[in-house]
Short mmCIF file of C-alpha atoms in Angstrom, two decimals:
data_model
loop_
_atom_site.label_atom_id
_atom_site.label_comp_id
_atom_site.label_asym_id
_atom_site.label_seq_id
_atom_site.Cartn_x
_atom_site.Cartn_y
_atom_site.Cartn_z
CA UNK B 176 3.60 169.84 -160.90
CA UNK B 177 1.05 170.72 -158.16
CA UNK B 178 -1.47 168.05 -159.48
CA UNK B 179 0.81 165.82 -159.67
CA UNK B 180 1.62 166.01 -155.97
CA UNK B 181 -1.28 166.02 -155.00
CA UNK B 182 -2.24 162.95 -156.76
CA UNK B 183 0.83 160.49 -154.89
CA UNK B 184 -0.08 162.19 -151.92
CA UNK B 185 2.05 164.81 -150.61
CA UNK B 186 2.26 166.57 -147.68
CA UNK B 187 2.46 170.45 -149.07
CA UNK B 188 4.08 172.94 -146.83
CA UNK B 189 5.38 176.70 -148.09
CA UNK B 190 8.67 177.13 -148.50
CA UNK B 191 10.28 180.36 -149.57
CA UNK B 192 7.26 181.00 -151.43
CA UNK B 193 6.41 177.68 -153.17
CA UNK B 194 4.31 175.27 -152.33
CA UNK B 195 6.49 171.77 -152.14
CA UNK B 196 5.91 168.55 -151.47
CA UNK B 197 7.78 167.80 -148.08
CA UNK B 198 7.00 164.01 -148.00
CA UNK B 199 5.08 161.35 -149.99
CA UNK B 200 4.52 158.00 -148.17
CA UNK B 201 7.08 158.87 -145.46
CA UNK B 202 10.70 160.08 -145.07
CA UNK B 203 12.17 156.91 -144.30
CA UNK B 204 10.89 155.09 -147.29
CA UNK B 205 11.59 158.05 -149.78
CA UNK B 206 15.34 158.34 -148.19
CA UNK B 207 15.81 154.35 -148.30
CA UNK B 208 14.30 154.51 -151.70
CA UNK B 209 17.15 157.29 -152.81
CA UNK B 210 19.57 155.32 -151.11
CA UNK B 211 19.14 151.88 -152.53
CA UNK B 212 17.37 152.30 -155.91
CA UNK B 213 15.91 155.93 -157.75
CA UNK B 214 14.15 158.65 -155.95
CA UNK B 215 12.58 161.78 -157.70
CA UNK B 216 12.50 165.07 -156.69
CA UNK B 217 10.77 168.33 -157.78
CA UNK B 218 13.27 171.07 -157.23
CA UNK B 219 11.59 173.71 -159.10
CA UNK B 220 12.04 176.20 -156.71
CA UNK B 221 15.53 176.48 -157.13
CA UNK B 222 16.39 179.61 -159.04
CA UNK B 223 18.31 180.33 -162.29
CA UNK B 224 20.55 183.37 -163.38
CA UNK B 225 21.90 183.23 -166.93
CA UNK B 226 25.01 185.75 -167.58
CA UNK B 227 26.26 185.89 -171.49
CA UNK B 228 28.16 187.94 -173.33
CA UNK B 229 31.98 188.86 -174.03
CA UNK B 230 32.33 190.28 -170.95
CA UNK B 231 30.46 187.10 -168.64
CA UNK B 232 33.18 185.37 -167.09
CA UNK B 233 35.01 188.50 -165.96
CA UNK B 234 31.91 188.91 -164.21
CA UNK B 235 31.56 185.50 -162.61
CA UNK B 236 35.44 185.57 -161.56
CA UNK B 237 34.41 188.78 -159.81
CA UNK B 238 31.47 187.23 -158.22
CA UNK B 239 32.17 183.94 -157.60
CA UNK B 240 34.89 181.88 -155.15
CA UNK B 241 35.84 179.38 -157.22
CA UNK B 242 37.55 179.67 -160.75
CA UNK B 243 35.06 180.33 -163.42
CA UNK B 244 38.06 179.88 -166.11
CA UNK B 245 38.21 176.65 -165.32
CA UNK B 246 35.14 175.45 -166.51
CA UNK B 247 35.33 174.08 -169.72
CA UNK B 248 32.12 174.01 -172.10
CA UNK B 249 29.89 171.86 -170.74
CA UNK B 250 31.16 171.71 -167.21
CA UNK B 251 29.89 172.19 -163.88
CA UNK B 252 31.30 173.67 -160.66
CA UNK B 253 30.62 174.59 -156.98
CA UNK B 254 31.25 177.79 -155.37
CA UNK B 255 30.18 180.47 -153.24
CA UNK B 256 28.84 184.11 -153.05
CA UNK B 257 30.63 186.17 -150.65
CA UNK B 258 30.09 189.80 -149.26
CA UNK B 259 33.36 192.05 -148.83
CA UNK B 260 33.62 190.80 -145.36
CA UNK B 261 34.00 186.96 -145.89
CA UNK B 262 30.21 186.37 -145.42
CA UNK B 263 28.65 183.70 -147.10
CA UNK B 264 25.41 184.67 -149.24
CA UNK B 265 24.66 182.12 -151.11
CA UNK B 266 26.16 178.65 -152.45
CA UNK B 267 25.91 178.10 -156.46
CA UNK B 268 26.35 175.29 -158.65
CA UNK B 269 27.18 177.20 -162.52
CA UNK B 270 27.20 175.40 -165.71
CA UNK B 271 28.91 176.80 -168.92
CA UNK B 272 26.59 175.90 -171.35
CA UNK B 273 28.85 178.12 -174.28
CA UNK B 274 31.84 179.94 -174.45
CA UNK B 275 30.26 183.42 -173.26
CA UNK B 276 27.17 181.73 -171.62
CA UNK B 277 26.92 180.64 -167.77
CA UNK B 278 23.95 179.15 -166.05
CA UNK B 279 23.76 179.45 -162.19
CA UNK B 280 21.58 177.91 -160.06
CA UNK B 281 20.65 179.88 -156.66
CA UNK B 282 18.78 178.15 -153.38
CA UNK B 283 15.17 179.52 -153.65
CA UNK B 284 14.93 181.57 -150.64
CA UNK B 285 18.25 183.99 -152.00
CA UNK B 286 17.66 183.88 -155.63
CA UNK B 287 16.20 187.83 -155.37
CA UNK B 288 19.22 188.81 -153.33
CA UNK B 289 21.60 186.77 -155.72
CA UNK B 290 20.13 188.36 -158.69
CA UNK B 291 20.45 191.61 -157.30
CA UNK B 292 23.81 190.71 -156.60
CA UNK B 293 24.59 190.04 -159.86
CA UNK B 294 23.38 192.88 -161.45
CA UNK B 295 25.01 195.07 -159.11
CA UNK B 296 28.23 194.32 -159.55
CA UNK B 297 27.81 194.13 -163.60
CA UNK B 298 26.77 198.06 -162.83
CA UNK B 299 29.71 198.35 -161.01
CA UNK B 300 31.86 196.91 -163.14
CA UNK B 301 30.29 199.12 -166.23
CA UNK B 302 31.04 202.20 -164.61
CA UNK B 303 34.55 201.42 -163.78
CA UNK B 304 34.88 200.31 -167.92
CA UNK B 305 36.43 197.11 -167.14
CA UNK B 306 35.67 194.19 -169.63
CA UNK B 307 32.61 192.74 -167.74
CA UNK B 308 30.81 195.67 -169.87
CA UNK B 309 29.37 193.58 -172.40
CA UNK B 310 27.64 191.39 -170.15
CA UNK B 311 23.89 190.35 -169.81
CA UNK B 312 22.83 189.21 -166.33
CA UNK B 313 18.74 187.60 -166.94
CA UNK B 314 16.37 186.25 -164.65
CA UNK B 315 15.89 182.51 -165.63
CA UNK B 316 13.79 180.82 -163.04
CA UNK B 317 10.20 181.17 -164.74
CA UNK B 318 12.04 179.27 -167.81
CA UNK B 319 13.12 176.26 -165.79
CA UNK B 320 11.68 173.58 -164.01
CA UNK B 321 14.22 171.17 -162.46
CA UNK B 322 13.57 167.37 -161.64
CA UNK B 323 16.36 165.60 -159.69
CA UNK B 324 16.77 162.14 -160.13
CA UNK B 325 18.73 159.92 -157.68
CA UNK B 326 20.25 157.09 -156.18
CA UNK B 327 22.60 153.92 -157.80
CA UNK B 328 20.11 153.61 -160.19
CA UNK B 329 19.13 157.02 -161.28
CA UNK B 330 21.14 157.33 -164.12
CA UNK B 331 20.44 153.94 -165.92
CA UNK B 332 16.56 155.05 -165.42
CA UNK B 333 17.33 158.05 -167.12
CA UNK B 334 19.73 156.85 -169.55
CA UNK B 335 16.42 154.50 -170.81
CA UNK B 336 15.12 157.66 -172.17
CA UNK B 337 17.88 159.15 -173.84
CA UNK B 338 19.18 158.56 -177.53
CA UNK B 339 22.65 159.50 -176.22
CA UNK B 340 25.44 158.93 -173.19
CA UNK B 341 24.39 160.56 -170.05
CA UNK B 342 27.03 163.42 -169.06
CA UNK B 343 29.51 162.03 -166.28
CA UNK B 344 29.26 163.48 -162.98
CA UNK B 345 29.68 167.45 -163.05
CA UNK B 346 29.23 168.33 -166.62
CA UNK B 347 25.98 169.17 -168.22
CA UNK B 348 24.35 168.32 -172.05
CA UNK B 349 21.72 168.97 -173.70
CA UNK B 350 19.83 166.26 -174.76
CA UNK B 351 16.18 164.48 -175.47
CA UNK B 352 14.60 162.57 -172.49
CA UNK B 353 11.13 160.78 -174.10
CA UNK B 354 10.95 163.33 -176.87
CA UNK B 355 11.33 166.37 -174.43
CA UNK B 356 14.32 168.76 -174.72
CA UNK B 357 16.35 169.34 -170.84
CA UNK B 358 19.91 170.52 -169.82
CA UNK B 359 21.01 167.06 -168.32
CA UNK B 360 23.38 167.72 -165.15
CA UNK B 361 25.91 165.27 -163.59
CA UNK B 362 25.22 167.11 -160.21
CA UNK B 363 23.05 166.01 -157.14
CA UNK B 364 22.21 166.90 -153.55
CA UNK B 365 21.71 163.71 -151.58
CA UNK B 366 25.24 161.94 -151.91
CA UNK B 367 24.13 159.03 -154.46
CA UNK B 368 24.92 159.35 -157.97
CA UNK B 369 22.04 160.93 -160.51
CA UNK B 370 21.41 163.69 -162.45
CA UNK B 371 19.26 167.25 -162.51
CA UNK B 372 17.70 167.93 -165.23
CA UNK B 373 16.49 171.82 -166.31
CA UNK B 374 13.41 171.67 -168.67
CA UNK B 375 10.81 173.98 -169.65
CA UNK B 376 7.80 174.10 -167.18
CA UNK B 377 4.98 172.87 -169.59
CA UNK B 378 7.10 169.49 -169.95
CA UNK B 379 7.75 168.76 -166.93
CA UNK B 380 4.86 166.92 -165.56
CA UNK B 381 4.67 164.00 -168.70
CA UNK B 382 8.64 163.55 -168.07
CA UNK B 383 8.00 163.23 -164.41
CA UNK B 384 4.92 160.84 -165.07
CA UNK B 385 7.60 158.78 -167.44
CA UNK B 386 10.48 158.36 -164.84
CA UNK B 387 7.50 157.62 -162.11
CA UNK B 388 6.34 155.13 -164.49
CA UNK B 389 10.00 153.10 -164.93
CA UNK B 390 10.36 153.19 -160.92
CA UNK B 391 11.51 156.46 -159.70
CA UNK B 392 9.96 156.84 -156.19
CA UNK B 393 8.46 160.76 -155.74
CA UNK B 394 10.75 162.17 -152.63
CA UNK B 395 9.87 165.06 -150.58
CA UNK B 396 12.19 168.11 -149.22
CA UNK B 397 11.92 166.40 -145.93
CA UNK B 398 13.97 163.14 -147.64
CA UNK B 399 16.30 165.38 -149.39
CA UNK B 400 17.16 167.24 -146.37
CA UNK B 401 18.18 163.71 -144.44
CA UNK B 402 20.16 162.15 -147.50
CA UNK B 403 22.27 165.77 -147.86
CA UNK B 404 22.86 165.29 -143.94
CA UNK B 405 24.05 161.96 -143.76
CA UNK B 406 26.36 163.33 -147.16
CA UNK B 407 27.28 166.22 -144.79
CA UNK B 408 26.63 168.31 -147.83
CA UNK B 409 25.68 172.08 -146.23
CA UNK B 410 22.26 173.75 -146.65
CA UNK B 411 21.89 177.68 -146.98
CA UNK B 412 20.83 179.23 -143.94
CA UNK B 413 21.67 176.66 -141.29
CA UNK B 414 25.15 175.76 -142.37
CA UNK B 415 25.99 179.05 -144.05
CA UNK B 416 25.15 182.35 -143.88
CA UNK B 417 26.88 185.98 -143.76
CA UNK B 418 27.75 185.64 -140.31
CA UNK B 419 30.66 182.95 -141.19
CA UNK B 420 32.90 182.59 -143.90
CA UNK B 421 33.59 179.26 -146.38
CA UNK B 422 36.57 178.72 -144.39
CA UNK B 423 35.05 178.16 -141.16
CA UNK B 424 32.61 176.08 -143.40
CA UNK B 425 35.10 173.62 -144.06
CA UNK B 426 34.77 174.95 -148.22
CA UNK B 427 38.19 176.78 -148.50
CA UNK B 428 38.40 174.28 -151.16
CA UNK B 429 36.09 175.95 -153.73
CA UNK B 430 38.01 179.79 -152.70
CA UNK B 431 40.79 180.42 -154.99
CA UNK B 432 41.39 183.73 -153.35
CA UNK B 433 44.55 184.86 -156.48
CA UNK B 434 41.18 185.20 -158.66
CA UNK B 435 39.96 188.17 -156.83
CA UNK B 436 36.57 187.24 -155.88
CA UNK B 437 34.34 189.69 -153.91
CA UNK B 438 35.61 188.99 -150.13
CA UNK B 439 38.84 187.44 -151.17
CA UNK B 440 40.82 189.11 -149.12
CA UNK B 441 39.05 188.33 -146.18
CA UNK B 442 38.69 184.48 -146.76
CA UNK B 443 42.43 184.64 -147.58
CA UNK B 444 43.04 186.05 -143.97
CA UNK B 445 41.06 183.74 -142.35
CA UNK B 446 42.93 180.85 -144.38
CA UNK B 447 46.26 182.10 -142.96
CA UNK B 448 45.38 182.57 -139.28
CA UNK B 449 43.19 179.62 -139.13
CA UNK B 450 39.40 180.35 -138.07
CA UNK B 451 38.08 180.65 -134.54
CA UNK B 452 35.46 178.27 -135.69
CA UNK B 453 35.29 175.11 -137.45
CA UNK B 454 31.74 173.29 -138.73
CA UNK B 455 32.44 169.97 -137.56
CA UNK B 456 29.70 166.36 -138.17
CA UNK B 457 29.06 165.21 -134.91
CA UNK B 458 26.90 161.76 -133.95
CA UNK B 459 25.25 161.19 -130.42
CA UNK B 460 26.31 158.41 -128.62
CA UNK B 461 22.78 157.75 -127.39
CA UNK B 462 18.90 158.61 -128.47
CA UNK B 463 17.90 161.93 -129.12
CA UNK B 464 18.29 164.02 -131.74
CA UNK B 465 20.16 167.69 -131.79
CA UNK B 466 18.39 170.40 -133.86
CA UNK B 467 19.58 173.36 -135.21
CA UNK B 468 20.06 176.05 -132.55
CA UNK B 469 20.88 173.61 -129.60
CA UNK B 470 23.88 174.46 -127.72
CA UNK B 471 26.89 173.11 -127.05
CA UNK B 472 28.32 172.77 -123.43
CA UNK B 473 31.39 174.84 -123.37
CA UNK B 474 31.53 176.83 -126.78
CA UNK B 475 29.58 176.15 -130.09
CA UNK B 476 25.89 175.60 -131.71
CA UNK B 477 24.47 173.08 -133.82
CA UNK B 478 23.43 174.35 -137.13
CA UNK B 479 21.37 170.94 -138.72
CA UNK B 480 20.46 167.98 -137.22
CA UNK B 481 18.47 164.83 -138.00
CA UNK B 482 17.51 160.93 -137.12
CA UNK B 483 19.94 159.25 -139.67
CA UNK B 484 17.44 156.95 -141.60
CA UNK B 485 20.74 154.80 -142.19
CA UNK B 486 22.44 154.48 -139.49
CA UNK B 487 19.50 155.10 -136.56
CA UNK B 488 21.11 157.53 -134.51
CA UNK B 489 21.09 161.60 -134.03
CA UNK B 490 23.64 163.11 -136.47
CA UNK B 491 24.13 166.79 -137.24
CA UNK B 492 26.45 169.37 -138.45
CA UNK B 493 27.53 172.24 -135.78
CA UNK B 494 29.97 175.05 -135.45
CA UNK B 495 32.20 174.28 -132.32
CA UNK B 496 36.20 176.26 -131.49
CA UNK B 497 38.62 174.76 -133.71
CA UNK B 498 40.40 172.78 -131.27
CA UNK B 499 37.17 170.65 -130.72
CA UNK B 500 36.57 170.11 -134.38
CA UNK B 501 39.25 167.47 -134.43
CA UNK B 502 38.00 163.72 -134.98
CA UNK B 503 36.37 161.64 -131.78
CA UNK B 504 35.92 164.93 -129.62
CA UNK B 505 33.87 164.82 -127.29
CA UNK B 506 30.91 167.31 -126.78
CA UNK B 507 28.12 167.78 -125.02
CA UNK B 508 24.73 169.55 -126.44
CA UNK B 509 21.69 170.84 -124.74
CA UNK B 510 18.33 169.45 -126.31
CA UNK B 511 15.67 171.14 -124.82
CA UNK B 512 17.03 171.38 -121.32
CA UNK B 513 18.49 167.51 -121.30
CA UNK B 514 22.45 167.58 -121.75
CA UNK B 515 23.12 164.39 -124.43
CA UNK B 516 26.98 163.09 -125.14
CA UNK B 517 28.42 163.30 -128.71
CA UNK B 518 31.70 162.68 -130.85
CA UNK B 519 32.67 164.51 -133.86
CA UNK B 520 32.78 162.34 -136.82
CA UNK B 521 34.54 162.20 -140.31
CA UNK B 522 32.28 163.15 -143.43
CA UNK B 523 30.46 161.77 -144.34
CA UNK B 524 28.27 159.94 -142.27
CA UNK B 525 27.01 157.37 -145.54
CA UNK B 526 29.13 156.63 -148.30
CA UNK B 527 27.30 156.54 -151.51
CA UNK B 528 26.29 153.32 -152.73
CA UNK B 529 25.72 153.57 -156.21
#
């Protein structure tokens, strides 16, 4: 995809070892074009761990928060990684693409520890003869490149290529897209409705030229990061990381503790006493813009923040004590020396138009 970067004029930066296209002709226009019509993005960097095999889901229950049983073929969930003590290492989107066959998609900068992960606990699980024996845990991301395509009219763009349906939102197909075979997702990052579609690296540059070509605008990480922050949707690293846990995280909805994830226990005792800390949306009341790191006056630090393309003011996403997490609170944050005023605010920040 490199050349093809290159040739609509991207600003390359490295990031977690890839060189990505961080903006095109400018965030604004790539977010607006997301927003109101069909953006593109190359997401190839994401990573992808395949686990098959009899013993698979046993494995996944084990590993993952959310329940992996409940996936049907063909379906699509969120969850996340967790160490013994709560921590959050990584958040996953996994597809079921067969009965005994999982696909899971990693954030690029954890997909060595996640794998590792993985095949650590299958070891673990071998030795102690449980079920999850007869399961094969493989290193997929040199077999996938991934395109996202989004915004309200992502899908009917994509649908033009395709001899069947599109999958609704959070299931996943195999299909044809101009002749080219790709695992067609209902999922997205940027709070508009679209599709991601997995697809072997030597294709993806003609089906990117093809979706170019019918009107999807090329978007850069820099876009994506400002649509997923107005969608309050949390990024690895900033939002999440093994010094909180998904409860504090606001995603005790995707922890079904009874299943007996790694860390369970801990997120379940965190759910019953209520966490110290809450990641709250917050919106400044005047200009400036809060980055991740700032302070807040009085208890609390901002984790992401941004110039909302949409609405034209400073939003972000911070961890602040529980009892200020409540809607209209007021804070105050330190931006490089200058206190500015905020409220909390309900997520998210843009519905989705499409």
């Amino acid at each position: 995809m490199y050349d093809r970067h290159v040739a609509a004029g991207a600003k390359l930066v490295e990031f977690a070892g890839w060189e990505m296209p961080v903006q095109y002709a400018g965030v604004r226009e790539e977010h607006m074009a997301v927003r109101e019509g069909c953006g593109i993005f190359d997401v190839s960097h994401m990573g992808e761990i395949e686990t098959s095999g009899p013993g698979a889901l046993a494995l996944l229950q084990r590993l993952l928060s959310n329940d992996v049983a409940a996936i049907a073929v063909g379906g699509a969930q969120y969850s996340v990684l967790c160490r013994e003590d709560g921590g959050v290492l990584d958040d996953l989107f996994t597809y079921r693409l067969a009965d005994d066959r999982y696909l899971t998609v990693t954030n690029a900068a954890n997909h060595e520890r996640d794998l590792d992960w993985f095949r650590a606990c299958a070891r673990g699980l071998r030795a102690s003869g449980d079920p999850a024996a007869g399961v094969e845990v493989e290193d997929r991301l040199a077999d996938y490149a991934m395109l996202a395509v989004q915004g309200p009219r992502a899908r009917a763009l994509v649908q033009s290529l395709a001899a069947e349906s599109l999958p609704p939102r959070m299931t996943a197909m195999r299909q044809r897209l101009a002749g080219v075979p790709a695992l067609v997702c209902g999922t997205g990052y940027t709070g508009e409705d679209g599709v991601e579609l997995l697809l072997p690296p030597a294709d993806a540059p003609a089906l990117w030229d093809e979706l170019v070509a019918r009107g999807a605008v090329p978007a850069g990480l820099a876009a994506r990061d400002t649509l997923r922050l107005e969608a309050c949707f949390h990024l690895y690293g900033n939002d999440l990381s093994v010094e909180r846990g998904p409860i504090e995280a606001g995603l005790g909805w995707c922890c079904k503790e009874d299943t007996g994830f790694i860390g369970a226990d801990a997120v379940r005792a965190v759910r019953a006493a209520g966490p110290a800390e809450r990641l709250a949306a917050f919106a400044l009341d005047g200009p400036g813009i809060a980055r991740a790191g700032n302070a807040i006056v009085g208890g609390g630090v901002v984790t992401s923040g941004t110039l909302s393309p949409c609405l034209g003011v400073g939003i972000g996403l911070a961890y602040v004590p529980a009892e200020r997490a409540a809607l209209d609170t007021r804070l105050e944050i330190d931006v490089r020396g200058r206190v500015r005023a905020a409220s909390v605010r309900r997520k998210p920040f843009v519905a989705k138009h499409g």
